[in-house]
CSV table of C-alpha atoms in Angstrom, one decimal:
chain,number,residue,atom,x,y,z
A,1443,MET,CA,-74.7,80.4,135.9
A,1444,ARG,CA,-77.1,80.5,132.9
A,1445,ALA,CA,-75.1,77.9,131.1
A,1446,ARG,CA,-75.2,75.6,134.1
A,1447,THR,CA,-79.0,76.0,134.4
A,1448,ARG,CA,-79.5,75.3,130.7
A,1449,THR,CA,-77.3,72.2,130.9
A,1450,THR,CA,-79.4,71.0,133.9
A,1451,GLN,CA,-82.6,71.6,132.0
A,1452,VAL,CA,-81.3,69.6,129.0
A,1453,ARG,CA,-80.3,66.7,131.2
A,1454,GLY,CA,-83.6,66.8,132.9
A,1455,THR,CA,-85.4,66.7,129.6
A,1456,ALA,CA,-83.2,63.8,128.3
A,1457,VAL,CA,-84.0,61.8,131.5
A,1458,ALA,CA,-87.7,62.4,131.1
A,1459,VAL,CA,-87.6,61.3,127.4
A,1460,LEU,CA,-85.6,58.2,128.3
A,1461,GLY,CA,-88.1,57.4,131.1
A,1462,ALA,CA,-91.0,57.8,128.8
A,1463,ALA,CA,-89.3,55.5,126.2
A,1464,LEU,CA,-88.8,52.8,128.8
A,1465,LEU,CA,-92.4,53.0,129.9
A,1466,LEU,CA,-93.6,52.7,126.3
A,1467,THR,CA,-91.5,49.5,125.7
A,1468,GLY,CA,-93.8,47.6,128.1
A,1469,CYS,CA,-91.4,44.6,128.4
A,1470,GLY,CA,-88.6,43.3,130.5
A,1471,GLY,CA,-88.3,41.4,133.8
A,1472,ASP,CA,-88.7,44.5,136.0
A,1473,GLY,CA,-92.4,44.0,136.6
A,1474,SER,CA,-93.4,46.5,133.8
A,1475,GLU,CA,-96.7,46.2,132.0
A,1476,GLY,CA,-96.7,44.0,128.9
A,1477,THR,CA,-94.8,40.8,128.2
A,1478,ALA,CA,-91.7,39.9,130.2
A,1479,GLU,CA,-88.3,39.5,128.5
A,1480,VAL,CA,-87.2,35.9,127.9
A,1481,PRO,CA,-83.4,35.5,127.6
A,1482,GLU,CA,-82.0,34.7,124.2
A,1483,GLY,CA,-81.9,30.9,123.6
A,1484,TRP,CA,-84.6,30.2,126.2
A,1485,GLY,CA,-87.9,28.6,125.4
A,1486,THR,CA,-91.3,29.5,126.9
A,1487,LEU,CA,-93.9,27.5,128.7
A,1488,ASP,CA,-97.4,29.0,128.1
A,1489,THR,CA,-100.4,28.3,130.3
A,1490,LYS,CA,-103.8,29.9,130.8
A,1491,SER,CA,-102.6,31.8,133.9
A,1492,LEU,CA,-99.0,32.8,132.9
A,1493,SER,CA,-96.0,32.2,130.7
A,1494,VAL,CA,-92.5,31.6,131.9
A,1495,GLY,CA,-89.1,31.1,130.2
A,1496,TYR,CA,-86.8,28.1,130.7
A,1497,PRO,CA,-83.2,27.6,129.7
A,1498,LYS,CA,-83.7,25.6,126.5
A,1499,ASN,CA,-80.1,26.4,125.4
A,1500,GLU,CA,-78.9,24.5,128.4
A,1501,GLY,CA,-80.6,21.3,127.6
A,1502,TYR,CA,-84.1,21.8,129.1
A,1503,ALA,CA,-87.0,20.5,126.9
A,1504,GLU,CA,-90.7,20.8,127.3
A,1505,GLN,CA,-92.3,17.6,128.6
A,1506,PRO,CA,-95.3,16.4,126.5
A,1507,ALA,CA,-98.7,16.7,128.3
A,1508,ALA,CA,-99.2,13.0,128.2
A,1509,GLU,CA,-96.0,12.4,130.2
A,1510,ARG,CA,-96.3,15.0,132.9
A,1511,ALA,CA,-98.0,14.7,136.3
A,1512,LYS,CA,-101.6,15.8,136.4
A,1513,SER,CA,-100.8,18.4,139.0
A,1514,ASN,CA,-98.6,20.3,136.5
A,1515,ALA,CA,-99.9,22.6,133.8
A,1516,ALA,CA,-96.5,22.7,132.1
A,1517,VAL,CA,-93.0,21.3,132.6
A,1518,ALA,CA,-89.6,21.6,131.1
A,1519,LEU,CA,-86.9,19.0,132.1
A,1520,LYS,CA,-83.2,18.7,131.8
A,1521,GLU,CA,-82.1,15.1,131.7
A,1522,GLU,CA,-78.5,13.8,131.7
A,1523,LYS,CA,-77.9,10.1,131.2
A,1524,GLY,CA,-81.5,9.4,132.3
A,1525,ILE,CA,-81.3,11.5,135.4
A,1526,ARG,CA,-83.4,14.7,135.8
A,1527,THR,CA,-80.9,17.3,136.9
A,1528,GLY,CA,-83.2,20.3,136.3
A,1529,MET,CA,-86.9,21.0,136.2
A,1530,VAL,CA,-89.2,23.9,135.6
A,1531,SER,CA,-92.8,23.4,136.5
A,1532,VAL,CA,-96.1,25.4,136.6
A,1533,GLN,CA,-98.9,24.4,138.9
A,1534,LEU,CA,-102.3,26.1,138.7
A,1535,ASP,CA,-105.2,26.0,141.2
A,1536,PHE,CA,-102.9,24.0,143.5
A,1537,ALA,CA,-104.5,25.2,146.8
A,1538,THR,CA,-108.0,26.1,148.0
A,1539,GLY,CA,-108.9,29.3,149.9
A,1540,VAL,CA,-106.0,31.3,148.4
A,1541,ARG,CA,-106.8,34.8,147.4
A,1542,ASP,CA,-103.5,36.6,147.3
A,1543,ALA,CA,-99.8,36.2,146.8
A,1544,ALA,CA,-99.1,35.8,150.5
A,1545,GLY,CA,-101.6,32.9,150.7
A,1546,ALA,CA,-100.2,31.3,147.5
A,1547,ALA,CA,-96.7,31.5,148.8
A,1548,ALA,CA,-97.6,30.1,152.2
A,1549,ALA,CA,-99.3,27.1,150.5
A,1550,ALA,CA,-96.4,26.6,148.0
A,1551,GLY,CA,-93.8,27.0,150.7
A,1552,ALA,CA,-95.4,24.3,152.8
A,1553,GLY,CA,-94.8,22.0,149.9
A,1554,ILE,CA,-91.0,22.6,149.6
A,1555,GLY,CA,-90.5,19.6,152.0
A,1556,LEU,CA,-88.6,18.7,155.1
A,1557,GLY,CA,-84.9,19.0,154.9
A,1558,SER,CA,-85.0,22.1,152.7
A,1559,THR,CA,-83.5,25.5,153.8
A,1560,ARG,CA,-85.1,28.8,152.9
A,1561,LYS,CA,-82.5,31.3,151.8
A,1562,ALA,CA,-84.7,34.3,151.0
A,1563,THR,CA,-88.3,35.4,150.6
A,1564,GLU,CA,-89.3,38.6,148.8
A,1565,ASP,CA,-92.2,40.3,147.1
A,1566,VAL,CA,-91.9,40.7,143.3
A,1567,ARG,CA,-93.8,42.5,140.7
A,1568,LEU,CA,-94.4,40.4,137.5
A,1569,ALA,CA,-94.9,41.6,134.0
A,1570,GLY,CA,-98.4,41.5,132.7
A,1571,PRO,CA,-101.2,43.6,131.2
A,1572,ALA,CA,-102.6,46.6,133.2
A,1573,SER,CA,-105.8,44.8,133.5
A,1574,ALA,CA,-104.1,42.1,135.7
A,1575,ARG,CA,-103.5,44.7,138.5
A,1576,GLU,CA,-103.0,42.9,141.8
A,1577,ALA,CA,-102.4,39.6,139.9
A,1578,ARG,CA,-98.9,41.0,139.0
A,1579,ASP,CA,-98.0,41.0,142.7
A,1580,ALA,CA,-96.3,37.7,143.6
A,1581,ARG,CA,-93.8,36.3,146.2
A,1582,ARG,CA,-90.5,34.7,145.5
A,1583,ILE,CA,-88.9,32.0,147.7
A,1584,ASP,CA,-85.3,30.8,147.2
A,1585,TYR,CA,-84.3,27.6,148.9
A,1586,ASP,CA,-81.8,24.7,149.0
A,1587,PHE,CA,-82.6,21.0,149.5
A,1588,THR,CA,-81.2,17.6,148.9
A,1589,ALA,CA,-82.3,15.1,146.3
A,1590,ASP,CA,-84.0,11.9,147.4
A,1591,GLY,CA,-82.9,9.8,144.5
A,1592,ARG,CA,-86.5,8.8,143.5
A,1593,GLU,CA,-88.2,9.0,140.1
A,1594,SER,CA,-85.0,9.5,138.1
A,1595,THR,CA,-83.7,12.4,140.3
A,1596,PRO,CA,-80.0,12.7,141.3
A,1597,ASN,CA,-78.6,10.3,143.9
A,1598,ALA,CA,-80.0,10.8,147.4
A,1599,GLY,CA,-78.2,13.5,149.2
A,1600,THR,CA,-77.1,15.5,146.1
A,1601,PRO,CA,-77.2,19.2,146.9
A,1602,MET,CA,-80.0,21.0,145.0
A,1603,THR,CA,-81.2,24.5,144.7
A,1604,GLY,CA,-84.6,26.0,143.8
A,1605,VAL,CA,-86.7,29.1,143.4
A,1606,LEU,CA,-90.5,29.4,143.3
A,1607,VAL,CA,-92.8,32.3,142.5
A,1608,ALA,CA,-96.4,32.1,143.8
A,1609,GLY,CA,-99.3,34.3,143.2
A,1610,VAL,CA,-102.9,34.5,142.0
A,1611,ASP,CA,-103.8,35.3,138.4
A,1612,SER,CA,-106.4,37.9,137.2
A,1613,LYS,CA,-109.2,35.3,137.4
A,1614,GLY,CA,-108.4,34.3,141.0
A,1615,VAL,CA,-106.5,31.1,140.2
A,1616,PRO,CA,-103.5,30.5,142.4
A,1617,PHE,CA,-100.3,29.6,140.7
A,1618,VAL,CA,-96.7,28.5,141.6
A,1619,VAL,CA,-93.8,28.4,139.2
A,1620,ARG,CA,-90.6,26.5,140.2
A,1621,LEU,CA,-87.1,25.9,139.0
A,1622,ASN,CA,-85.2,23.1,140.7
A,1623,ALA,CA,-81.7,22.1,139.7
A,1624,VAL,CA,-78.5,20.5,140.9
A,1625,LYS,CA,-76.8,23.2,143.0
A,1626,ASP,CA,-74.3,25.3,141.1
A,1627,ALA,CA,-75.7,24.2,137.8
A,1628,VAL,CA,-77.7,27.4,137.6
A,1629,SER,CA,-76.3,30.8,138.7
A,1630,GLY,CA,-78.0,33.5,140.7
A,1631,GLU,CA,-78.3,35.6,137.5
A,1632,GLU,CA,-80.1,32.7,135.8
A,1633,LEU,CA,-82.5,32.4,138.7
A,1634,ASP,CA,-83.2,36.1,138.5
A,1635,ALA,CA,-83.7,35.8,134.7
A,1636,PHE,CA,-86.2,33.0,135.3
A,1637,VAL,CA,-88.3,35.0,137.7
A,1638,GLY,CA,-88.1,38.0,135.4
A,1639,SER,CA,-89.4,35.9,132.5
A,1640,ILE,CA,-92.8,35.4,134.0
A,1641,THR,CA,-95.8,37.1,132.5
A,1642,VAL,CA,-99.0,36.8,134.4
A,1643,LYS,CA,-102.4,36.9,132.7
């Protein structure tokens, strides 16, 4: 009986030490404090409100500021034979009267467009400094849609998939981060990694 008790105590101590070690690392895509983990081979888009990873090793490249739309704070594109088959974008201060993640998600969701299908909506906890507090709370929306064939996008009717994460940074600036790509070109694991790579400021 004593041996069993001692074993239980040792295991309990080991778990406590491991838990403390994980807390001290302060990184990873699990919403812990610090900087989010960006998968190996990915690049990073950095803005005044947040940073986010993008699959550079799969052909995505950051778009120069002079070429991107004024509404975007940062963009990474994947182009194949002149067609944009994937896009990561960050928009800041994109809506007025937004004070929390729910409001930011409602505004961002309204911009998904007609013909899109929402697959899931969930609250997520982003990585970031302890001082960010509520700013680390965000909302994720997964959706499917079809390409319209305009502005170098895939042919009209091409199945597409996307995920967006919306919230408000520590200074009250609403943000939305998106990844859109040809359906099946990105896996569910990659979409999760994308969301997990966000660090709010």
